[in-house]
Short mmCIF file of C-alpha atoms in Angstrom, two decimals:
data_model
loop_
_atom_site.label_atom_id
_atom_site.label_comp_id
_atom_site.label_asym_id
_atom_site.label_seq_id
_atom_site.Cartn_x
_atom_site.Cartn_y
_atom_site.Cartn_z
CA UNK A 1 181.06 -35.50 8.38
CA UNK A 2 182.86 -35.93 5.14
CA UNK A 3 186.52 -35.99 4.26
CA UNK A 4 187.96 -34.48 1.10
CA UNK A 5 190.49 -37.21 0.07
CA UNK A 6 191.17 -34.92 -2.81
CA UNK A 7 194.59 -33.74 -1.45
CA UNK A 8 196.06 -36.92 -0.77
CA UNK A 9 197.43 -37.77 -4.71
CA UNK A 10 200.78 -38.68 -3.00
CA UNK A 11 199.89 -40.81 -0.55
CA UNK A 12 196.31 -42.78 -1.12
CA UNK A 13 194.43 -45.46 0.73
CA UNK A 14 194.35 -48.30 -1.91
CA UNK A 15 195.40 -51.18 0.16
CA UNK A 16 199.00 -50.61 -0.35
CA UNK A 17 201.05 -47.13 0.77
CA UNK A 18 202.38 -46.07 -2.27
CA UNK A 19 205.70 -44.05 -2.17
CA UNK A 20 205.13 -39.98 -2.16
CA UNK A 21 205.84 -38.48 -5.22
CA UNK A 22 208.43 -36.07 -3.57
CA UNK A 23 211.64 -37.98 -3.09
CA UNK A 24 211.96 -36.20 0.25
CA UNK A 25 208.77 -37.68 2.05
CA UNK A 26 208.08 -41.30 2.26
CA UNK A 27 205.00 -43.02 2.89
CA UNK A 28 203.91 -44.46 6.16
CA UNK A 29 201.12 -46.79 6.49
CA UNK A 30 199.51 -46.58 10.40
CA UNK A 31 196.30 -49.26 9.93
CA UNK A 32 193.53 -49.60 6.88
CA UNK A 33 192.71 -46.18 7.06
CA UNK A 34 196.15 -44.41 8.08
CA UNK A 35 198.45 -43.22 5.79
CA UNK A 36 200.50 -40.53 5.60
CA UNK A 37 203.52 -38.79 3.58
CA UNK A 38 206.26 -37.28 5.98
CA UNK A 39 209.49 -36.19 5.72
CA UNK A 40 212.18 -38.97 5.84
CA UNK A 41 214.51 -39.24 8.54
CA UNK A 42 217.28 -37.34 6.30
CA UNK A 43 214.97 -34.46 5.25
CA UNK A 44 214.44 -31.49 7.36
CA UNK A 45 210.73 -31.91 9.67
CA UNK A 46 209.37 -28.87 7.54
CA UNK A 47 206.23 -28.01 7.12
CA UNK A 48 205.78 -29.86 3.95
CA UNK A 49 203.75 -32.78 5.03
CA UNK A 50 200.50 -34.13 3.12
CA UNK A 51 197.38 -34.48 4.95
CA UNK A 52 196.36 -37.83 6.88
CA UNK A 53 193.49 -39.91 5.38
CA UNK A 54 192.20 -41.15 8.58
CA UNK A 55 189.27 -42.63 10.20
CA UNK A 56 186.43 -40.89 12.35
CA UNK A 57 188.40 -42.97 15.26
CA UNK A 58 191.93 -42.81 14.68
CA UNK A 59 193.61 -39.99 16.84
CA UNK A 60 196.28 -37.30 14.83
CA UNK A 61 198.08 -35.26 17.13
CA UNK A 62 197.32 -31.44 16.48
CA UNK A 63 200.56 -30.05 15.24
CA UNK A 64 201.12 -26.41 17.18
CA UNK A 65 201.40 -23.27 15.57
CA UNK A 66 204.88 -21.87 14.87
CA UNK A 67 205.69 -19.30 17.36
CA UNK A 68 202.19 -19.08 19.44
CA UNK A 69 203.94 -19.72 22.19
CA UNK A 70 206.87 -17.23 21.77
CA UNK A 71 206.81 -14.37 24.14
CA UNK A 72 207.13 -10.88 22.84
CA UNK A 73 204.94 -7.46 22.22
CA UNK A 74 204.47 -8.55 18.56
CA UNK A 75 202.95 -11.88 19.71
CA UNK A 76 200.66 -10.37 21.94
CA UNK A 77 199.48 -8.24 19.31
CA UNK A 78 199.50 -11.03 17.00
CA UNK A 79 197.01 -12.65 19.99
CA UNK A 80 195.27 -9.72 20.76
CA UNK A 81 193.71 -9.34 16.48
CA UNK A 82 193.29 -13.32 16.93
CA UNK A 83 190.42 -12.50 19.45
CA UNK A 84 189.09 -9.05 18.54
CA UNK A 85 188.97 -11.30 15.08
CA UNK A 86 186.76 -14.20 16.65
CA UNK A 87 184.68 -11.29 18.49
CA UNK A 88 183.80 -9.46 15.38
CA UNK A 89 180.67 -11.07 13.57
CA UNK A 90 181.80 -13.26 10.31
CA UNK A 91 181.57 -11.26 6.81
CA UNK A 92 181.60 -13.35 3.78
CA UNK A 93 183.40 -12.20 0.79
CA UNK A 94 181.38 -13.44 -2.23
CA UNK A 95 184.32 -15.49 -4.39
CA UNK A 96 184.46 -14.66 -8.24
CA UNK A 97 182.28 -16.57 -10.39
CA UNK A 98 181.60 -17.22 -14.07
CA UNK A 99 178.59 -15.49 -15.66
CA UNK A 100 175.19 -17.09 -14.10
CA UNK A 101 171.07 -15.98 -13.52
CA UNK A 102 170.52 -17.04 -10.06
CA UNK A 103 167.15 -15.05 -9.98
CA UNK A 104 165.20 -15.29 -7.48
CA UNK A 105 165.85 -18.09 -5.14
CA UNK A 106 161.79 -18.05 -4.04
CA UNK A 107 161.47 -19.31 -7.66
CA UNK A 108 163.79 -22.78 -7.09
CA UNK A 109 163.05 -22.87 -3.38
CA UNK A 110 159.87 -21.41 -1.53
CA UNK A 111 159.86 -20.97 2.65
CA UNK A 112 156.90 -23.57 2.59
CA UNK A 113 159.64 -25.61 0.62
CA UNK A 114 161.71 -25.41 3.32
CA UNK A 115 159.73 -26.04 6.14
CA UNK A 116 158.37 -29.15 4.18
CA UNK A 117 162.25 -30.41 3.59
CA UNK A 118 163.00 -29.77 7.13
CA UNK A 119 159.98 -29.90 9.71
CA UNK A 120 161.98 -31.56 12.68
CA UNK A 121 165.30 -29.33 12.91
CA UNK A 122 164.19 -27.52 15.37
CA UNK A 123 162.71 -30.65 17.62
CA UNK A 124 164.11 -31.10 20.85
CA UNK A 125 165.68 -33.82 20.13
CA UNK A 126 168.28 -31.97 17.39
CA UNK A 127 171.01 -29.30 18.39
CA UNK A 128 171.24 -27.36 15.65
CA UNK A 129 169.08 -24.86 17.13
CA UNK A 130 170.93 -25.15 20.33
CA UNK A 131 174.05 -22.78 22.27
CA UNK A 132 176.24 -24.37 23.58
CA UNK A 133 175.22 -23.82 26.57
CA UNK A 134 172.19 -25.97 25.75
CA UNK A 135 169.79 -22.90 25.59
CA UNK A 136 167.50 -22.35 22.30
CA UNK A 137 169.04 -19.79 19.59
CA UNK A 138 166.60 -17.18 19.05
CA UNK A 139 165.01 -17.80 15.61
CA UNK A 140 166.54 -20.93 14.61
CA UNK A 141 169.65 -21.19 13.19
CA UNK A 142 169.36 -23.49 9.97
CA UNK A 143 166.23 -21.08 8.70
CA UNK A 144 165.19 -20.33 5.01
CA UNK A 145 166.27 -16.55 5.25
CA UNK A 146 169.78 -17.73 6.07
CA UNK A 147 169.98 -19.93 3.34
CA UNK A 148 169.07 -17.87 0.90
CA UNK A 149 171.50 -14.96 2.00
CA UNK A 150 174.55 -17.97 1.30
CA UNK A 151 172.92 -18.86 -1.06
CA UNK A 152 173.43 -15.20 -2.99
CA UNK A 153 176.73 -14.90 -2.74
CA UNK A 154 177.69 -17.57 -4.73
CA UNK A 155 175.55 -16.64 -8.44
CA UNK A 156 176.24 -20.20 -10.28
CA UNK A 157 174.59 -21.76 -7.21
CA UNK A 158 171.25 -22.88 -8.12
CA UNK A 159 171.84 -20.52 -11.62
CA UNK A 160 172.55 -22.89 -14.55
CA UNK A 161 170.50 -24.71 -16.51
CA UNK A 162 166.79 -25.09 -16.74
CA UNK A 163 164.29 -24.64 -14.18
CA UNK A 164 164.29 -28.38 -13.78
CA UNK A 165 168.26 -28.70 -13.51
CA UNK A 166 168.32 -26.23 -11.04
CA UNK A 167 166.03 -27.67 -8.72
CA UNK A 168 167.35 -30.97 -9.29
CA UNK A 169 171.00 -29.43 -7.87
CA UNK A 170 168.74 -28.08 -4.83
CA UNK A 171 166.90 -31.57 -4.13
CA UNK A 172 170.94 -32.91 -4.41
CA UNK A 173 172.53 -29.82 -2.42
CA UNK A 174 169.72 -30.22 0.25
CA UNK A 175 169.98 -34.09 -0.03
CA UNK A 176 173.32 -34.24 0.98
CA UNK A 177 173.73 -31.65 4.06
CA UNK A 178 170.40 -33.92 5.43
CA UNK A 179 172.67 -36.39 5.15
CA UNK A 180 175.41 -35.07 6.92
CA UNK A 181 173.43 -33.67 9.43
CA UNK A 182 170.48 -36.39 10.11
CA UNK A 183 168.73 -37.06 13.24
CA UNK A 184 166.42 -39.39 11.69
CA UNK A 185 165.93 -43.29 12.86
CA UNK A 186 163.62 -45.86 10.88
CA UNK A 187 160.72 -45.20 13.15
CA UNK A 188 161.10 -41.62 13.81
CA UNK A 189 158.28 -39.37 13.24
CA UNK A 190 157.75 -37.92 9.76
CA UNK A 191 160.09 -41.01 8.49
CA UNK A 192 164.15 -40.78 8.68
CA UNK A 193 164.15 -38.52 5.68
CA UNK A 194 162.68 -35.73 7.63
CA UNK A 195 165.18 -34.82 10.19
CA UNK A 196 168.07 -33.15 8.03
CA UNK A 197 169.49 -30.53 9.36
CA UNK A 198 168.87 -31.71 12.95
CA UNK A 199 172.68 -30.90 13.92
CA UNK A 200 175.40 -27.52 13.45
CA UNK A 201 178.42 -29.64 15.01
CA UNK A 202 179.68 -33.11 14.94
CA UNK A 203 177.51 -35.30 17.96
CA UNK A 204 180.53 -35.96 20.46
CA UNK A 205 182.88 -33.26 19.61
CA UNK A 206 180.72 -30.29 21.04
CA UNK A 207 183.22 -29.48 24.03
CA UNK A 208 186.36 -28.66 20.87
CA UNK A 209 188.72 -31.19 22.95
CA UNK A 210 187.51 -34.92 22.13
CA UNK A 211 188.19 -34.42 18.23
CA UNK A 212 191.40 -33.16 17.54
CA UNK A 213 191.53 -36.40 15.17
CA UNK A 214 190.70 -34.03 12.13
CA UNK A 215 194.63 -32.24 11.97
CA UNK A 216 196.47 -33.27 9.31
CA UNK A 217 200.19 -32.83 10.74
CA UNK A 218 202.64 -30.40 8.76
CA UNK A 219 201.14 -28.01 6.25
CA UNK A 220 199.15 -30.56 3.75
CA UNK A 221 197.69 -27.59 1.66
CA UNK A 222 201.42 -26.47 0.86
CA UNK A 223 202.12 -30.14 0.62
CA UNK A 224 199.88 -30.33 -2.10
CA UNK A 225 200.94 -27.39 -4.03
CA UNK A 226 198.34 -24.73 -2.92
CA UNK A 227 198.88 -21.26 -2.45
CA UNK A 228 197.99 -20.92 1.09
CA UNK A 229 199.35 -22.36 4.25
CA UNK A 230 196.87 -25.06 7.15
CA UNK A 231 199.04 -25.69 9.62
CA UNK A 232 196.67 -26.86 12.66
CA UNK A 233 196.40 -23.89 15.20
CA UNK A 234 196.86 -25.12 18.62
CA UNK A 235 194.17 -25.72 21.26
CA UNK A 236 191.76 -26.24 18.55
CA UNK A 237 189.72 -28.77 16.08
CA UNK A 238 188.49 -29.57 12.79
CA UNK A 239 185.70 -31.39 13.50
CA UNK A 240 182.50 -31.38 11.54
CA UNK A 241 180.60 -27.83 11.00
CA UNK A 242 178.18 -26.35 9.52
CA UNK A 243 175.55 -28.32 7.15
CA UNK A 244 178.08 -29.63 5.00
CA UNK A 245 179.83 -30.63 7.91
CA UNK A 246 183.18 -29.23 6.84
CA UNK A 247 186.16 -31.01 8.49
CA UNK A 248 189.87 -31.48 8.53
CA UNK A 249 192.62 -28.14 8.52
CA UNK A 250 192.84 -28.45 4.89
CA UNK A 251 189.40 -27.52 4.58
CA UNK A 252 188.61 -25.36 6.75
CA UNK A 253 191.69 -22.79 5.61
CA UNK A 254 190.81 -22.77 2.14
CA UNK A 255 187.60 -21.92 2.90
CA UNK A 256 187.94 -19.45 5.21
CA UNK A 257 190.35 -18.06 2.47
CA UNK A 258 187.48 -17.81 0.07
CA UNK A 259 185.05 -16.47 2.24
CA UNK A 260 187.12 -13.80 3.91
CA UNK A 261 187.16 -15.76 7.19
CA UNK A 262 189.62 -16.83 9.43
CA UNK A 263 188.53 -20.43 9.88
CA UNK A 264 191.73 -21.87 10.37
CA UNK A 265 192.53 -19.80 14.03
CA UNK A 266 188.29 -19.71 14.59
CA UNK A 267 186.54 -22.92 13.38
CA UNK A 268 184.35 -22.14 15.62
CA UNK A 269 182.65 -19.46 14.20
CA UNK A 270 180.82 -21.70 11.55
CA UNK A 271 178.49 -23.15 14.60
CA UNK A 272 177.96 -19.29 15.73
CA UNK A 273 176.95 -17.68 12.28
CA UNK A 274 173.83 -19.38 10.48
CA UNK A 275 174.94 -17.67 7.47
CA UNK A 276 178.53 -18.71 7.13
CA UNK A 277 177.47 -22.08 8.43
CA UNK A 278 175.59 -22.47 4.79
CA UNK A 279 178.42 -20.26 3.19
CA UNK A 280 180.55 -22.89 3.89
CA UNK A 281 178.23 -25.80 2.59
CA UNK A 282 177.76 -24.16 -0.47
CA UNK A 283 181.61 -23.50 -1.23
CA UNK A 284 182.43 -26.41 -1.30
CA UNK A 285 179.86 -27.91 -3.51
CA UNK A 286 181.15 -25.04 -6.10
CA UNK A 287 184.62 -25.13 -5.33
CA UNK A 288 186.60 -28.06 -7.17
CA UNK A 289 189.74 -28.66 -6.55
CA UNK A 290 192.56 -30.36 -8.48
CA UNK A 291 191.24 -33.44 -10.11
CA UNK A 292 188.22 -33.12 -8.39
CA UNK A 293 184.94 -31.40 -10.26
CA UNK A 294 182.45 -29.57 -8.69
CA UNK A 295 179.59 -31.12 -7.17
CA UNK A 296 177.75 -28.02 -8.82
CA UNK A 297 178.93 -28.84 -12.05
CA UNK A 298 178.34 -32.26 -11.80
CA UNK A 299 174.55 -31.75 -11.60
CA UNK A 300 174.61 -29.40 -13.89
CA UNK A 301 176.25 -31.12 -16.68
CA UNK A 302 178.89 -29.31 -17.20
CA UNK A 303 181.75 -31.55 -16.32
CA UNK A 304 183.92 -33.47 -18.35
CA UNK A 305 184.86 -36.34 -17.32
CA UNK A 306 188.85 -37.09 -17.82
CA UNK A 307 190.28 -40.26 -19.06
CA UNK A 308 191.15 -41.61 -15.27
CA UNK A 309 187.40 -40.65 -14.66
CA UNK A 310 186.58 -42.92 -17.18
CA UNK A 311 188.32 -45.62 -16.26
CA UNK A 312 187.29 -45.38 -12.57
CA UNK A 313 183.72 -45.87 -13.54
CA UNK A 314 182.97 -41.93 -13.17
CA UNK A 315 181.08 -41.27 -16.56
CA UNK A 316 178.38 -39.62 -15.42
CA UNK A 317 176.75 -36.42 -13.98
CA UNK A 318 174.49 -37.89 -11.21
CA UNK A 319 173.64 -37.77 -7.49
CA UNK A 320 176.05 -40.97 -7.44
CA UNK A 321 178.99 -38.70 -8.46
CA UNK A 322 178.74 -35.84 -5.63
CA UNK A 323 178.23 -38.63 -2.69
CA UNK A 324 181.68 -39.44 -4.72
CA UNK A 325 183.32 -35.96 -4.39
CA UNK A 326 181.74 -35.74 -0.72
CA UNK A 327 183.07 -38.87 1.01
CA UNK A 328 183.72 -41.21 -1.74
CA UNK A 329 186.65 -42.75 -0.43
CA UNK A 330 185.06 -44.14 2.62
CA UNK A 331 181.33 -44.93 0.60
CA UNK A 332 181.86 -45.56 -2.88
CA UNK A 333 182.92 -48.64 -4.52
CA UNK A 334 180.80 -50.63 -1.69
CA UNK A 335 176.99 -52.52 -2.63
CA UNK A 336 174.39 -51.32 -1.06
CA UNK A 337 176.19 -49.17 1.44
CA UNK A 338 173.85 -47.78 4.15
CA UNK A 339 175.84 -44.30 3.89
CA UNK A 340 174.78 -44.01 0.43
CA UNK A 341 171.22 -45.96 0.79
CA UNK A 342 170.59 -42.12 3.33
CA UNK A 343 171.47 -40.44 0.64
CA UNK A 344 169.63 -41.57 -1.91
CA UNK A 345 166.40 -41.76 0.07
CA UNK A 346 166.66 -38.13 0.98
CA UNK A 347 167.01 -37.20 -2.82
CA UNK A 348 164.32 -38.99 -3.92
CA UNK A 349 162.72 -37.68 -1.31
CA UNK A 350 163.89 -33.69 -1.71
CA UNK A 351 163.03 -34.76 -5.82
CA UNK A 352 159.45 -35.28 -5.63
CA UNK A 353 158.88 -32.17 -3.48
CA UNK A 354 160.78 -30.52 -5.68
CA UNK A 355 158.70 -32.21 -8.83
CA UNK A 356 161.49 -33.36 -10.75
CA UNK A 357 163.40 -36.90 -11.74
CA UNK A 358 165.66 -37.86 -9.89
CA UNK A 359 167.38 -39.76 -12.86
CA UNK A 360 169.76 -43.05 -12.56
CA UNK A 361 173.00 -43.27 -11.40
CA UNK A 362 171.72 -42.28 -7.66
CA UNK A 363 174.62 -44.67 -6.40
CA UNK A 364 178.48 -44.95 -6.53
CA UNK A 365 179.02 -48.65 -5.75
CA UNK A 366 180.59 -49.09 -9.29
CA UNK A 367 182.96 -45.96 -9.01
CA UNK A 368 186.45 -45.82 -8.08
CA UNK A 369 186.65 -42.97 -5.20
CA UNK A 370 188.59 -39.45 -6.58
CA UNK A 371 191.05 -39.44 -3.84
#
């Protein structure tokens, strides 16, 4: 799983809970990893709260939707779109982008590429290929076809550069969903680096009840002065999805924004649409948002580092930076951190199938995290 610590420029994990920037919400330090801006005891509980930095293990209590349990015909209409909605097969909505040449996707990444990068996800062993009732998916669900169809609705993906840039941004893409979605062990067959893509859902949170931990309370996308509202919906989670293993409400909304999904009412429909599931992957590698680049244009070299970069140690545009944007504020900044060691070892690994350099900088132990 990862967690985008982007949002939380009020309130940020740095040893000390600094005060929130809006003189209406104050700071409140849980433990190490808990911190949180909320109203103060003279403001108004609105629904201007930031989101919670928290741990995989510390609990957030999922804050209800206004009104779902109002009675009422427009409610029941209201309830009644809610499911046809979930019923209705996901369509993706390709988001505007800038002038890019994807080409041919064959040309970066070949189906014998694929199976090569991913020979075990489909073991026994791995439940990405898995209902949830535990039967097999017909045809796979993390398959080449379904990649690439993501894959084309997003035409800067994979479409800058040279031919060697652009499979360098594959072997890190690819790199870091195996990451976030490894089976692998040190003795497993094939080597640890061969069983990306092994899971669709976060091990543990499969029945949607143990891991309501991912709800940040309040509204933390208005909190942080976006233009669409993430207020948890009740009765269900934000666990880790898809390949990128896309987690918290304040993910999950703006994605579904961009994608023309409802993921905020139906997370669930990344772990039921193979498509989507990589839609979702692939947003947010080529979404940035605020301060924070694009992993995309970090391998690509189009990103300019800002004077707070700089002094954070983030100079450069290498592997090292995206495990930054991806989960730097629980990885980064650490030696020889085994979170990043997985990384790496799948892009060097993903790199010389893919025939090109991997280059330096494959770590972030000397970078301050974004969030």
């Amino acid at each position: 799983f990862f967690l985008w610590l982007g949002l939380l420029e009020n309130c940020q994990k740095d040893g000390v809970c600094r005060r929130c920037s809006n003189p209406a919400f104050e700071c409140v330090k849980g433990n190490d990893w808990y911190y949180q801006c909320k109203p103060k005891e003279e403001a108004p509980a609105t629904a201007e709260t930031a989101a919670v930095a928290a741990a995989p293990d510390q609990v957030t209590v999922v804050a209800p939707t206004e009104g779902l349990e109002a009675g009422g015909e427009a409610d029941e209409e209201a309830e009644a779109e809610q499911v046809a909605e979930a019923e209705t097969e996901a369509q993706v909505v390709t988001p505007v982008a800038e002038d890019c040449d994807q080409g041919n996707i064959g040309d970066i990444i070949t189906e014998d590429d694929w199976e090569d990068l991913f020979p075990y996800r489909n073991d026994p062993a791995c439940k990405s290929n898995k209902n949830a009732d535990g039967s097999e998916i017909e045809g796979g669900f993390y398959e080449y076809d379904k990649f690439v169809s993501a894959a084309k609705r997003f035409p800067c993906f994979l479409g800058q550069g040279d031919e060697s840039t652009r499979k360098k941004e594959a072997a890190a893409f690819l790199a870091q969903i195996s990451h976030e979605t490894t089976g692998g062990w040190s003795t497993a067959p094939g080597g640890a680096q061969s069983w990306g893509l092994c899971w669709k859902e976060e091990v543990g949170c499969e029945d949607a009840v143990s891991c309501a931990q991912y709800c940040a309370a309040g509204d933390p996308c208005l909190a942080a002065g976006e233009e669409l509202n993430c207020p948890c919906t009740a009765g269900k989670t934000y666990h880790g999805r898809g390949p990128m293993q896309l987690s918290w409400n304040y993910n999950y909304a703006p994605a579904g924004d961009a994608l023309g999904v409802d993921l905020l009412n139906n997370p669930e429909l990344i772990t039921q649409d193979p498509e989507l599931a990589f839609s979702t992957g692939i947003y947010f590698w080529m979404q940035p948002r605020g301060s924070i680049p694009s992993a995309h244009s970090v391998m690509t070299g189009s990103w300019t580092p800002t004077q707070a970069d700089i002094a954070a140690g983030r100079t450069a545009s290498n592997f090292g930076t995206t495990t930054n944007i991806i989960n730097g504020g629980l990885e980064c900044g650490i030696p020889n951190d085994y979170r990043v060691e997985d990384r790496v070892l799948y892009f060097e690994r993903y790199a010389e199938i893919f025939e090109v350099d991997p280059g330096t900088g494959l770590r972030c132990e000397d970078q301050g995290s974004f969030g």
